[in-house]
CSV table of C-alpha atoms in Angstrom, one decimal:
chain,number,residue,atom,x,y,z
A,13,UNK,CA,89.6,13.6,193.9
A,14,UNK,CA,89.4,10.4,196.0
A,15,UNK,CA,92.3,8.6,197.7
A,16,UNK,CA,92.0,5.9,195.1
A,17,UNK,CA,92.5,8.5,192.3
A,18,UNK,CA,95.6,9.9,194.0
A,19,UNK,CA,97.0,6.4,194.4
A,20,UNK,CA,96.3,5.6,190.8
A,21,UNK,CA,98.0,8.8,189.6
A,22,UNK,CA,101.0,8.1,191.8
A,23,UNK,CA,101.4,4.6,190.4
A,24,UNK,CA,101.3,6.0,186.9
A,25,UNK,CA,104.0,8.5,187.7
A,26,UNK,CA,106.1,5.7,189.1
A,27,UNK,CA,105.7,3.7,185.9
A,28,UNK,CA,106.6,6.7,183.7
A,29,UNK,CA,109.7,7.2,185.8
A,30,UNK,CA,110.8,3.6,185.6
A,31,UNK,CA,110.4,3.5,181.8
A,32,UNK,CA,112.3,6.7,181.4
A,33,UNK,CA,109.4,8.9,180.2
A,34,UNK,CA,109.9,11.0,183.3
A,35,UNK,CA,113.3,12.0,184.9
A,36,UNK,CA,113.8,11.7,188.6
A,37,UNK,CA,113.5,15.4,188.9
A,38,UNK,CA,110.2,15.5,186.9
A,39,UNK,CA,108.8,12.6,189.0
A,40,UNK,CA,109.5,14.4,192.3
A,41,UNK,CA,107.9,17.6,190.9
A,42,UNK,CA,104.8,15.9,189.8
A,43,UNK,CA,104.5,13.9,193.0
A,44,UNK,CA,104.7,17.2,195.0
A,45,UNK,CA,101.9,18.7,192.9
A,46,UNK,CA,99.8,15.6,193.5
A,47,UNK,CA,100.3,15.8,197.3
A,48,UNK,CA,99.3,19.5,197.3
A,49,UNK,CA,96.1,18.6,195.4
A,50,UNK,CA,95.4,15.9,198.0
A,51,UNK,CA,95.9,18.3,201.0
A,52,UNK,CA,93.7,20.9,199.3
A,53,UNK,CA,91.0,18.3,198.6
A,54,UNK,CA,90.8,17.3,202.3
A,55,UNK,CA,90.7,20.9,203.5
A,56,UNK,CA,87.9,21.9,201.1
A,57,UNK,CA,85.9,18.8,202.1
A,58,UNK,CA,86.1,19.7,205.7
A,59,UNK,CA,85.1,23.4,205.1
A,60,UNK,CA,82.2,22.4,202.9
A,61,UNK,CA,80.8,19.9,205.4
A,62,UNK,CA,77.8,21.3,207.3
A,63,UNK,CA,76.8,19.3,210.3
A,64,UNK,CA,75.5,20.0,213.8
A,65,UNK,CA,78.2,20.5,216.4
A,66,UNK,CA,79.7,17.3,217.6
A,67,UNK,CA,81.7,16.5,220.6
A,68,UNK,CA,85.5,16.9,220.1
A,69,UNK,CA,86.3,13.2,220.3
A,70,UNK,CA,83.9,12.4,217.4
A,71,UNK,CA,85.2,15.2,215.3
A,72,UNK,CA,88.8,14.1,215.8
A,73,UNK,CA,88.0,10.6,214.9
A,74,UNK,CA,86.2,11.7,211.7
A,75,UNK,CA,89.2,13.8,210.6
A,76,UNK,CA,91.5,11.0,211.3
A,77,UNK,CA,89.4,8.7,209.1
A,78,UNK,CA,89.5,11.3,206.3
A,79,UNK,CA,93.3,11.6,206.4
A,80,UNK,CA,94.4,8.0,206.6
A,81,UNK,CA,94.3,7.5,202.8
A,82,UNK,CA,96.7,10.4,202.4
A,83,UNK,CA,99.0,9.2,205.1
A,84,UNK,CA,99.1,5.8,203.3
A,85,UNK,CA,100.0,7.5,200.0
A,86,UNK,CA,102.8,9.5,201.7
A,87,UNK,CA,104.2,6.5,203.4
A,88,UNK,CA,104.3,4.4,200.2
A,89,UNK,CA,105.8,7.3,198.3
A,90,UNK,CA,108.6,7.8,200.8
A,91,UNK,CA,109.4,4.1,201.2
A,92,UNK,CA,112.5,3.3,199.2
A,93,UNK,CA,112.6,6.6,197.5
A,94,UNK,CA,108.9,6.6,196.5
A,95,UNK,CA,108.5,4.5,193.3
A,96,UNK,CA,110.3,1.4,194.6
A,97,UNK,CA,107.6,0.6,197.2
A,98,UNK,CA,104.8,1.2,194.8
A,99,UNK,CA,106.5,-0.8,192.1
A,100,UNK,CA,106.9,-3.9,194.3
A,101,UNK,CA,103.5,-3.6,196.0
A,102,UNK,CA,101.6,-3.4,192.7
A,103,UNK,CA,103.8,-5.6,190.6
A,104,UNK,CA,105.2,-2.8,188.4
A,105,UNK,CA,108.6,-3.5,186.9
A,106,UNK,CA,110.7,-1.5,184.5
A,107,UNK,CA,110.1,-2.5,180.9
A,108,UNK,CA,113.0,-4.4,179.2
A,109,UNK,CA,115.2,-2.8,176.7
A,110,UNK,CA,113.5,-2.8,173.3
A,111,UNK,CA,115.3,-4.9,170.6
A,112,UNK,CA,115.2,-3.9,167.0
A,113,UNK,CA,115.2,-6.4,164.2
A,114,UNK,CA,118.6,-5.0,163.0
A,115,UNK,CA,120.1,-4.2,166.3
A,116,UNK,CA,123.8,-3.4,165.9
A,117,UNK,CA,126.8,-3.5,168.3
A,118,UNK,CA,126.9,0.2,168.8
A,119,UNK,CA,123.6,1.1,170.3
A,120,UNK,CA,124.0,3.4,173.2
A,121,UNK,CA,121.1,3.3,175.7
A,122,UNK,CA,120.5,6.3,177.8
A,123,UNK,CA,120.8,5.5,181.5
A,124,UNK,CA,117.5,7.2,182.2
A,125,UNK,CA,115.4,5.7,179.4
A,126,UNK,CA,115.4,2.5,177.5
A,127,UNK,CA,113.3,3.6,174.5
A,128,UNK,CA,111.2,6.6,173.4
A,129,UNK,CA,107.8,6.2,175.0
A,130,UNK,CA,104.4,7.4,173.9
A,131,UNK,CA,103.3,9.8,171.2
A,132,UNK,CA,105.1,13.2,171.6
A,133,UNK,CA,103.0,16.1,172.8
A,134,UNK,CA,103.2,19.4,171.0
A,135,UNK,CA,106.6,20.8,171.7
A,136,UNK,CA,108.7,23.9,171.4
A,137,UNK,CA,111.5,21.9,169.7
A,138,UNK,CA,109.2,20.7,166.9
A,139,UNK,CA,108.2,24.3,166.1
A,140,UNK,CA,111.8,25.4,165.6
A,141,UNK,CA,113.3,25.7,162.1
A,142,UNK,CA,114.7,22.4,160.7
A,143,UNK,CA,118.3,23.7,160.8
A,144,UNK,CA,118.0,24.5,164.5
A,145,UNK,CA,116.5,21.1,165.3
A,146,UNK,CA,119.4,19.4,163.5
A,147,UNK,CA,122.0,21.5,165.5
A,148,UNK,CA,120.3,20.6,168.8
A,149,UNK,CA,120.2,16.9,167.8
A,150,UNK,CA,123.9,16.8,166.9
A,151,UNK,CA,124.7,18.5,170.2
A,152,UNK,CA,122.7,15.8,172.0
A,153,UNK,CA,124.6,13.0,170.2
A,154,UNK,CA,128.1,14.3,170.0
A,155,UNK,CA,128.2,17.2,172.5
A,156,UNK,CA,130.8,19.9,171.5
A,157,UNK,CA,133.4,17.3,170.4
A,158,UNK,CA,134.1,15.8,167.0
A,159,UNK,CA,131.1,14.2,165.2
A,160,UNK,CA,132.8,10.8,164.9
A,161,UNK,CA,132.0,7.2,166.0
A,162,UNK,CA,134.1,4.1,165.8
A,163,UNK,CA,132.6,0.8,165.0
A,164,UNK,CA,134.1,-2.7,165.8
A,165,UNK,CA,135.0,-3.3,162.2
A,166,UNK,CA,137.8,-0.7,162.6
A,167,UNK,CA,135.9,1.9,160.7
A,168,UNK,CA,135.5,5.5,161.8
A,169,UNK,CA,132.5,7.5,160.5
A,170,UNK,CA,132.4,11.3,160.5
A,171,UNK,CA,128.8,12.6,160.4
A,172,UNK,CA,127.9,15.8,158.6
A,173,UNK,CA,124.5,16.5,157.1
A,174,UNK,CA,121.5,15.3,158.9
A,175,UNK,CA,117.7,15.7,159.4
A,176,UNK,CA,115.4,15.3,162.3
A,177,UNK,CA,112.2,13.4,161.6
A,178,UNK,CA,109.4,13.0,164.1
A,179,UNK,CA,108.0,9.5,164.5
A,180,UNK,CA,104.9,8.5,166.5
A,181,UNK,CA,107.4,7.6,169.3
A,182,UNK,CA,109.6,10.7,169.3
A,183,UNK,CA,112.3,12.6,167.4
A,184,UNK,CA,114.9,10.8,165.3
A,185,UNK,CA,118.2,12.1,163.9
A,186,UNK,CA,119.2,10.7,160.5
A,187,UNK,CA,122.9,11.6,159.9
A,188,UNK,CA,125.1,11.0,156.9
A,189,UNK,CA,128.3,9.2,157.8
A,190,UNK,CA,131.5,9.3,155.7
A,191,UNK,CA,134.2,6.7,156.2
A,192,UNK,CA,137.8,7.6,157.1
A,193,UNK,CA,139.3,5.6,154.2
A,194,UNK,CA,138.0,6.7,150.8
A,195,UNK,CA,138.8,3.4,149.0
A,196,UNK,CA,136.5,1.6,146.6
A,197,UNK,CA,135.9,-1.2,149.1
A,198,UNK,CA,135.1,1.2,151.9
A,199,UNK,CA,131.4,2.1,152.4
A,200,UNK,CA,129.7,5.1,153.9
A,201,UNK,CA,126.6,4.9,156.0
A,202,UNK,CA,123.5,6.5,157.5
A,203,UNK,CA,123.5,6.7,161.3
A,204,UNK,CA,120.2,6.7,163.1
A,205,UNK,CA,119.8,8.1,166.6
A,206,UNK,CA,116.6,8.0,168.6
A,207,UNK,CA,116.1,11.1,170.8
A,208,UNK,CA,113.7,12.5,173.4
A,209,UNK,CA,112.9,16.0,174.5
A,210,UNK,CA,114.1,17.2,177.9
A,211,UNK,CA,113.7,20.4,179.9
A,212,UNK,CA,115.3,23.5,178.6
A,213,UNK,CA,114.3,22.9,175.0
A,214,UNK,CA,116.9,20.2,174.4
A,215,UNK,CA,117.2,16.7,173.0
A,216,UNK,CA,118.6,13.7,174.8
A,217,UNK,CA,119.9,10.6,173.0
A,218,UNK,CA,118.1,7.4,173.9
A,219,UNK,CA,119.5,4.8,171.5
A,220,UNK,CA,121.9,4.7,168.5
A,221,UNK,CA,122.7,2.7,165.4
A,222,UNK,CA,125.7,4.5,163.9
A,223,UNK,CA,125.9,2.3,160.8
A,224,UNK,CA,122.2,1.4,160.3
A,225,UNK,CA,122.0,1.9,156.5
A,226,UNK,CA,124.8,0.8,154.1
A,227,UNK,CA,126.2,3.6,151.9
A,228,UNK,CA,128.2,3.7,148.7
A,229,UNK,CA,131.7,2.9,147.7
A,230,UNK,CA,134.6,5.3,148.4
A,231,UNK,CA,133.2,5.7,151.9
A,232,UNK,CA,130.3,7.9,150.8
A,233,UNK,CA,126.9,8.0,152.4
A,234,UNK,CA,123.9,6.8,150.3
A,235,UNK,CA,121.4,9.1,148.7
A,236,UNK,CA,118.2,9.0,150.7
A,237,UNK,CA,114.8,10.4,151.3
A,238,UNK,CA,112.0,9.8,153.9
A,239,UNK,CA,108.7,8.2,152.8
A,240,UNK,CA,105.4,8.0,154.7
A,241,UNK,CA,103.5,5.8,152.1
A,242,UNK,CA,105.2,2.4,152.3
A,243,UNK,CA,104.0,1.4,155.8
A,244,UNK,CA,102.2,3.2,158.6
A,245,UNK,CA,105.5,4.3,160.0
A,246,UNK,CA,108.5,6.3,158.7
A,247,UNK,CA,110.6,4.6,156.0
A,248,UNK,CA,114.0,5.6,154.6
A,249,UNK,CA,114.5,5.0,150.9
A,250,UNK,CA,118.3,4.8,150.4
A,251,UNK,CA,120.2,4.4,147.2
A,252,UNK,CA,123.9,3.2,147.2
A,253,UNK,CA,126.3,1.7,144.8
A,254,UNK,CA,129.2,2.7,142.6
A,255,UNK,CA,131.2,2.0,139.4
A,256,UNK,CA,133.3,-1.1,138.8
A,257,UNK,CA,135.5,-1.2,135.7
A,258,UNK,CA,133.0,1.0,133.8
A,259,UNK,CA,129.9,-0.8,135.0
A,260,UNK,CA,127.6,1.4,137.2
A,261,UNK,CA,125.3,-0.4,139.6
A,262,UNK,CA,123.0,0.9,142.4
A,263,UNK,CA,120.6,-0.8,144.8
A,264,UNK,CA,117.8,0.6,146.9
A,265,UNK,CA,117.0,-0.3,150.5
A,266,UNK,CA,113.8,0.5,152.4
A,267,UNK,CA,114.4,0.8,156.1
A,268,UNK,CA,111.5,1.3,158.5
A,269,UNK,CA,112.0,3.2,161.7
A,270,UNK,CA,110.1,1.2,164.4
A,271,UNK,CA,109.9,2.0,168.1
A,272,UNK,CA,112.4,-0.8,168.8
A,273,UNK,CA,114.8,0.3,166.1
A,274,UNK,CA,115.5,0.4,162.4
A,275,UNK,CA,114.3,-2.6,160.4
A,276,UNK,CA,115.3,-3.4,156.8
A,277,UNK,CA,112.2,-4.2,154.7
A,278,UNK,CA,113.9,-5.0,151.3
A,279,UNK,CA,116.9,-4.4,149.1
A,280,UNK,CA,116.8,-4.6,145.3
A,281,UNK,CA,118.8,-3.7,142.3
A,282,UNK,CA,117.6,-0.3,141.0
A,283,UNK,CA,120.2,0.9,138.4
A,284,UNK,CA,122.5,-0.5,135.8
A,285,UNK,CA,124.6,1.1,133.1
A,286,UNK,CA,127.3,-0.6,131.1
A,287,UNK,CA,128.0,2.3,128.7
A,288,UNK,CA,131.3,3.0,130.4
A,289,UNK,CA,132.5,-0.6,129.8
A,290,UNK,CA,131.4,-1.4,126.3
A,291,UNK,CA,130.9,0.8,123.2
A,292,UNK,CA,128.3,-1.3,121.5
A,293,UNK,CA,125.4,-3.2,122.9
A,294,UNK,CA,125.5,-1.5,126.3
A,295,UNK,CA,122.4,-1.5,128.4
A,296,UNK,CA,120.9,1.0,130.9
A,297,UNK,CA,118.1,0.6,133.4
A,298,UNK,CA,116.8,3.0,136.0
A,299,UNK,CA,114.2,1.9,138.5
A,300,UNK,CA,111.6,4.0,140.4
A,301,UNK,CA,109.1,2.9,143.1
A,302,UNK,CA,105.5,3.4,141.9
A,303,UNK,CA,102.0,2.1,142.5
A,304,UNK,CA,102.4,1.9,146.3
A,305,UNK,CA,99.7,0.3,148.3
A,306,UNK,CA,100.5,1.0,152.0
A,307,UNK,CA,101.5,-2.1,154.0
A,308,UNK,CA,100.7,-4.4,151.0
A,309,UNK,CA,102.7,-3.8,147.8
A,310,UNK,CA,104.6,-1.6,145.4
A,311,UNK,CA,106.1,-1.8,141.9
A,312,UNK,CA,109.5,-0.9,140.6
A,313,UNK,CA,109.3,0.5,137.1
A,314,UNK,CA,112.5,0.5,135.0
A,315,UNK,CA,113.1,2.7,132.0
A,316,UNK,CA,116.1,2.6,129.6
A,317,UNK,CA,117.0,-0.2,127.2
A,318,UNK,CA,113.5,-1.6,127.7
A,319,UNK,CA,110.6,-1.0,130.1
A,320,UNK,CA,110.4,-3.5,133.0
A,321,UNK,CA,108.1,-3.6,136.0
A,322,UNK,CA,108.9,-5.7,139.1
A,323,UNK,CA,106.1,-6.3,141.7
A,324,UNK,CA,106.8,-6.5,145.4
A,325,UNK,CA,104.4,-7.7,148.1
A,326,UNK,CA,104.4,-7.7,151.9
A,327,UNK,CA,105.6,-10.9,153.5
A,328,UNK,CA,106.0,-11.0,157.3
A,329,UNK,CA,108.1,-8.0,158.4
A,330,UNK,CA,109.4,-7.2,154.9
A,331,UNK,CA,108.7,-7.2,151.2
A,332,UNK,CA,109.6,-9.8,148.6
A,333,UNK,CA,109.6,-9.6,144.8
A,334,UNK,CA,107.1,-11.7,142.9
A,335,UNK,CA,109.0,-13.6,140.2
A,336,UNK,CA,107.8,-13.8,136.7
A,337,UNK,CA,106.5,-17.0,135.1
A,338,UNK,CA,109.8,-18.2,133.9
A,339,UNK,CA,112.2,-17.0,136.6
A,340,UNK,CA,113.4,-18.1,140.0
A,341,UNK,CA,112.5,-16.2,143.2
A,342,UNK,CA,116.0,-14.7,143.7
A,343,UNK,CA,116.6,-13.9,140.0
A,344,UNK,CA,116.7,-10.3,139.0
A,345,UNK,CA,115.2,-8.8,135.8
A,346,UNK,CA,118.0,-6.4,135.2
A,347,UNK,CA,121.8,-7.1,135.0
A,348,UNK,CA,124.0,-6.4,138.0
A,349,UNK,CA,127.7,-5.8,138.4
């Protein structure tokens, strides 16, 4: 391996450390391996060289010329702790914190990493049973203490059930949050926590959105499932709502998990039932997502009092409903509470 190759690899290590993909300990370990390879390369080259005996002064000069690239590497690596000198010399800077479209007040950046970086390599953690992954993820987020988070709106969420999903940019904990005040006006939530793998078969929290997805009344979390067919990424389909004076109403929200954070794609009315409020003439509608065309469109088909189909298309970063011939854009085709 040439001196240029060693310098290029050392620069890449510095960038990985600055972006949080490598810890300081991992950087130092990889740097040591690189220097060992460099020393071995110089030794092998000298042993393999076959040439007529030369005078000592010429041989000394040749070896000095061979070793100067390595000395430059070592000097640059040691200056300012290693990576600082390389970063300033080559123009490398730490990447800014990623900003999600729905960034909330309670994100908690990890001091050693601003965002998950790169596609995860095969890991021991991913091979573990789902229940064990969840336990390790909760430990990374909450430690051994209570699984609670306060938000500025004076709400305290307690997180119970959860699931670890693996995106292209790393592991994600989705956790159900229950509010501390079970009143009709209080809503539950889904908390979303971006993680990364660290040495010792453990997770480390990178960023958090403790109230990313709105839940149901009585401080209950929404019903939810993970979909992989709406976009190229991971999407949460959540259903939340409640009953008001005998009228039952639900809405669905599609939330995409992007490298920079959760992003709401669309929210629409998905269920209506007035049978608890009126004895005659009540209506019921229950909607299901069907006919999905990835990154382009989907339909919501309602069954019940009558069959209705709503069509949604991709527009910018989200989805919008295509209105019927005789309705406004923001009008719904089913009653709401």
